[in-house]
Amino acid sequence: MIPVLFADEHFIIINKPHDLLSVPGKGPEKQDCVGRRIQAESHPTARIVHRLDYATSGLMVLALTADSLVQLSRLFQEHKMCKRYHAIISGTPTEDNGIIEQPLRCDWERRPLQMIDHDKGKYALTRWERIETLTDSTRVFLYPQTGRSHQLRVHMLWMGHPITGDRFYADEKALSLSDRLMLHAEELSFTHPYTQEPLSFLAEAPF
């Protein structure tokens, strides 16, 4: 069963396993997903508010009512959901922290891959900080300030340090360092849209 870390009458917080779709895809082999599992296991009215990539693990919020879906979606749209990701990237950055501002768009010839495009891309910003230097890789925290598809994965690639185990963007060395994408949505903080209570949830990275 997918772990449910918090639940009230408005929404739930879950810890998504890696290699699981957030929503169903096209074809019978892509019907297993977070939304359907949660509906079957514990919360029949649960609805997806936002997505994590298939290969990414970590915290997700699911709405339990139509109104909470609207309220929570608005928090994401207004960038009022504070997210921290835990990742392991290939190599060692020369700096301890930084900001990446590189616009992104779909790479139509290689969908669903994304690419940097300064003419047609949408604004994307990521803050990052080094946590630990490992033998051939580095443990980092990533703070996306926008929510573009594959944003963290492409921004780390642009920096020259792809996330290890990334089957879409990693080079051969980075791919060989892990058998899974080393990216986990570890912390999520926001103000409860109904009670106005500040909330913070943590699901430590399993790597």
Short mmCIF file of C-alpha atoms in Angstrom, two decimals:
data_model
loop_
_atom_site.label_atom_id
_atom_site.label_comp_id
_atom_site.label_asym_id
_atom_site.label_seq_id
_atom_site.Cartn_x
_atom_site.Cartn_y
_atom_site.Cartn_z
CA MET A 1 0.00 0.00 0.00
CA ILE A 2 1.08 3.58 -0.61
CA PRO A 3 1.90 5.24 2.74
CA VAL A 4 -0.55 7.98 3.77
CA LEU A 5 1.31 10.42 6.04
CA PHE A 6 -1.56 12.84 6.75
CA ALA A 7 -5.30 12.90 6.20
CA ASP A 8 -8.19 15.20 7.06
CA GLU A 9 -11.55 15.80 5.40
CA HIS A 10 -9.96 17.98 2.70
CA PHE A 11 -6.79 16.26 1.48
CA ILE A 12 -4.15 13.60 2.11
CA ILE A 13 -0.36 13.58 1.90
CA ILE A 14 1.23 10.41 0.55
CA ASN A 15 4.75 9.10 -0.02
CA LYS A 16 4.89 7.93 -3.64
CA PRO A 17 7.19 5.03 -4.51
CA HIS A 18 9.52 5.42 -7.48
CA ASP A 19 8.64 3.88 -10.85
CA LEU A 20 4.91 4.53 -10.51
CA LEU A 21 2.81 6.87 -12.65
CA SER A 22 0.93 9.68 -10.94
CA VAL A 23 -2.00 9.41 -13.37
CA PRO A 24 -2.90 6.78 -15.98
CA GLY A 25 -1.14 6.88 -19.33
CA LYS A 26 -2.18 5.64 -22.76
CA GLY A 27 -2.53 1.89 -23.15
CA PRO A 28 -3.55 -0.93 -20.81
CA GLU A 29 -0.01 -1.32 -19.45
CA LYS A 30 -0.05 2.25 -18.10
CA GLN A 31 -3.22 2.17 -16.01
CA ASP A 32 -1.54 1.45 -12.66
CA CYS A 33 -0.95 4.81 -10.97
CA VAL A 34 -1.02 6.72 -7.69
CA GLY A 35 -4.55 8.02 -8.15
CA ARG A 36 -6.11 4.62 -8.80
CA ARG A 37 -4.14 2.86 -6.09
CA ILE A 38 -5.13 5.40 -3.44
CA GLN A 39 -8.77 5.29 -4.55
CA ALA A 40 -8.76 1.50 -4.26
CA GLU A 41 -6.72 1.23 -1.06
CA SER A 42 -7.98 3.97 1.23
CA HIS A 43 -9.62 7.12 -0.21
CA PRO A 44 -12.16 6.57 -3.02
CA THR A 45 -12.69 10.31 -3.63
CA ALA A 46 -8.97 11.19 -3.89
CA ARG A 47 -7.98 13.32 -6.87
CA ILE A 48 -4.50 14.23 -8.11
CA VAL A 49 -3.51 17.88 -7.49
CA HIS A 50 0.00 17.71 -8.97
CA ARG A 51 2.29 15.07 -10.42
CA LEU A 52 5.66 13.54 -9.78
CA ASP A 53 7.56 11.89 -12.62
CA TYR A 54 7.22 8.11 -12.96
CA ALA A 55 10.79 7.60 -11.71
CA THR A 56 10.61 10.15 -8.86
CA SER A 57 9.57 9.19 -5.34
CA GLY A 58 8.29 11.32 -2.48
CA LEU A 59 5.56 13.57 -1.19
CA MET A 60 2.34 14.22 -3.07
CA VAL A 61 -0.89 15.92 -2.01
CA LEU A 62 -4.24 14.56 -3.18
CA ALA A 63 -7.54 16.40 -2.78
CA LEU A 64 -10.58 14.65 -1.30
CA THR A 65 -13.25 17.09 -2.50
CA ALA A 66 -13.89 19.18 -5.60
CA ASP A 67 -13.42 22.40 -3.64
CA SER A 68 -10.15 21.30 -2.03
CA LEU A 69 -8.87 20.39 -5.49
CA VAL A 70 -9.48 24.00 -6.55
CA GLN A 71 -7.92 25.45 -3.38
CA LEU A 72 -4.81 23.26 -3.47
CA SER A 73 -4.33 23.77 -7.20
CA ARG A 74 -4.38 27.51 -6.59
CA LEU A 75 -1.58 27.18 -4.03
CA PHE A 76 0.58 25.48 -6.65
CA GLN A 77 -0.32 28.03 -9.33
CA GLU A 78 0.56 30.90 -6.99
CA HIS A 79 3.85 29.23 -5.96
CA LYS A 80 2.75 28.96 -2.34
CA MET A 81 3.79 25.32 -2.04
CA CYS A 82 7.38 25.19 -0.77
CA LYS A 83 9.08 22.05 -2.06
CA ARG A 84 12.47 20.55 -1.29
CA TYR A 85 13.87 17.64 -3.24
CA HIS A 86 16.76 15.37 -2.28
CA ALA A 87 18.97 14.20 -5.14
CA ILE A 88 22.31 12.61 -5.92
CA ILE A 89 24.03 14.10 -8.95
CA SER A 90 27.01 12.86 -10.93
CA GLY A 91 30.38 14.46 -10.21
CA THR A 92 31.16 17.39 -7.91
CA PRO A 93 30.02 20.99 -8.53
CA THR A 94 32.66 23.66 -7.98
CA GLU A 95 30.22 25.78 -5.96
CA ASP A 96 28.37 24.94 -2.74
CA ASN A 97 25.07 26.38 -3.95
CA GLY A 98 23.54 28.28 -6.81
CA ILE A 99 20.54 29.37 -8.84
CA ILE A 100 19.66 28.05 -12.29
CA GLU A 101 17.40 30.13 -14.54
CA GLN A 102 16.97 28.30 -17.83
CA PRO A 103 13.68 28.27 -19.80
CA LEU A 104 12.23 24.88 -20.71
CA ARG A 105 9.98 23.42 -23.38
CA CYS A 106 9.09 20.00 -24.70
CA ASP A 107 11.63 18.39 -27.04
CA TRP A 108 8.93 17.41 -29.55
CA GLU A 109 11.14 15.02 -31.50
CA ARG A 110 12.02 13.12 -28.32
CA ARG A 111 8.84 13.42 -26.23
CA PRO A 112 8.43 13.29 -23.26
CA LEU A 113 11.94 14.73 -22.90
CA GLN A 114 12.30 18.45 -22.23
CA MET A 115 14.95 20.88 -23.40
CA ILE A 116 16.29 24.37 -22.74
CA ASP A 117 15.10 26.94 -25.28
CA HIS A 118 15.76 30.65 -24.76
CA ASP A 119 13.35 31.63 -27.54
CA LYS A 120 10.27 29.48 -26.92
CA GLY A 121 10.88 27.98 -23.49
CA LYS A 122 8.87 28.79 -20.36
CA TYR A 123 10.61 30.48 -17.43
CA ALA A 124 12.08 27.99 -14.94
CA LEU A 125 14.12 28.61 -11.78
CA THR A 126 15.81 26.15 -9.44
CA ARG A 127 17.86 26.80 -6.31
CA TRP A 128 20.31 24.11 -5.23
CA GLU A 129 22.75 23.46 -2.39
CA ARG A 130 25.40 20.84 -1.78
CA ILE A 131 24.80 18.57 1.21
CA GLU A 132 27.53 15.94 0.97
CA THR A 133 30.37 15.11 -1.41
CA LEU A 134 30.55 11.40 -2.23
CA THR A 135 33.12 9.39 -4.20
CA ASP A 136 31.80 9.92 -7.74
CA SER A 137 28.72 11.97 -6.95
CA THR A 138 27.24 14.68 -4.75
CA ARG A 139 24.19 14.78 -2.51
CA VAL A 140 22.18 17.98 -3.01
CA PHE A 141 18.95 19.69 -2.01
CA LEU A 142 16.92 21.16 -4.88
CA TYR A 143 14.31 23.88 -4.48
CA PRO A 144 12.17 24.37 -7.60
CA GLN A 145 10.66 27.85 -7.71
CA THR A 146 8.62 26.91 -10.78
CA GLY A 147 7.00 23.61 -11.69
CA ARG A 148 8.04 22.76 -15.24
CA SER A 149 8.06 19.18 -16.46
CA HIS A 150 11.44 17.50 -15.79
CA GLN A 151 12.71 20.86 -14.51
CA LEU A 152 15.14 19.52 -11.91
CA ARG A 153 16.43 16.80 -14.19
CA VAL A 154 17.15 19.15 -17.10
CA HIS A 155 18.59 21.89 -14.89
CA MET A 156 21.04 19.44 -13.31
CA LEU A 157 21.98 18.22 -16.79
CA TRP A 158 22.56 21.83 -17.89
CA MET A 159 24.84 22.32 -14.87
CA GLY A 160 26.92 19.38 -16.07
CA HIS A 161 25.90 17.10 -13.22
CA PRO A 162 22.93 14.93 -14.27
CA ILE A 163 20.97 13.12 -11.59
CA THR A 164 22.33 9.61 -11.19
CA GLY A 165 20.17 6.80 -12.52
CA ASP A 166 18.27 9.14 -14.85
CA ARG A 167 17.26 6.99 -17.83
CA PHE A 168 16.25 10.07 -19.83
CA TYR A 169 19.08 12.52 -19.29
CA ALA A 170 22.07 10.85 -17.61
CA ASP A 171 25.23 9.99 -19.48
CA GLU A 172 26.65 6.47 -19.24
CA LYS A 173 28.62 7.18 -16.08
CA ALA A 174 25.76 8.87 -14.23
CA LEU A 175 23.40 6.11 -15.31
CA SER A 176 25.74 3.42 -14.00
CA LEU A 177 25.85 4.93 -10.49
CA SER A 178 22.28 3.91 -9.59
CA ASP A 179 19.56 1.52 -10.73
CA ARG A 180 16.87 4.15 -9.99
CA LEU A 181 16.49 7.89 -10.47
CA MET A 182 18.02 9.42 -7.35
CA LEU A 183 15.41 12.14 -6.96
CA HIS A 184 12.96 12.28 -4.05
CA ALA A 185 10.40 14.93 -3.07
CA GLU A 186 11.44 15.11 0.57
CA GLU A 187 9.70 18.12 2.11
CA LEU A 188 6.47 19.99 1.39
CA SER A 189 5.30 23.08 3.29
CA PHE A 190 2.21 25.23 2.83
CA THR A 191 -0.64 26.96 4.65
CA HIS A 192 -3.76 24.85 5.11
CA PRO A 193 -6.31 26.43 2.72
CA TYR A 194 -9.18 26.06 5.21
CA THR A 195 -7.71 26.37 8.71
CA GLN A 196 -4.79 28.70 7.75
CA GLU A 197 -2.52 26.48 9.85
CA PRO A 198 1.11 26.28 8.66
CA LEU A 199 1.89 22.71 7.65
CA SER A 200 5.17 20.96 6.89
CA PHE A 201 5.63 17.34 5.87
CA LEU A 202 8.84 15.33 5.63
CA ALA A 203 9.53 11.97 4.01
CA GLU A 204 13.25 11.29 4.16
CA ALA A 205 14.92 10.05 1.00
CA PRO A 206 15.30 6.25 0.91
CA PHE A 207 18.84 6.59 -0.48
#
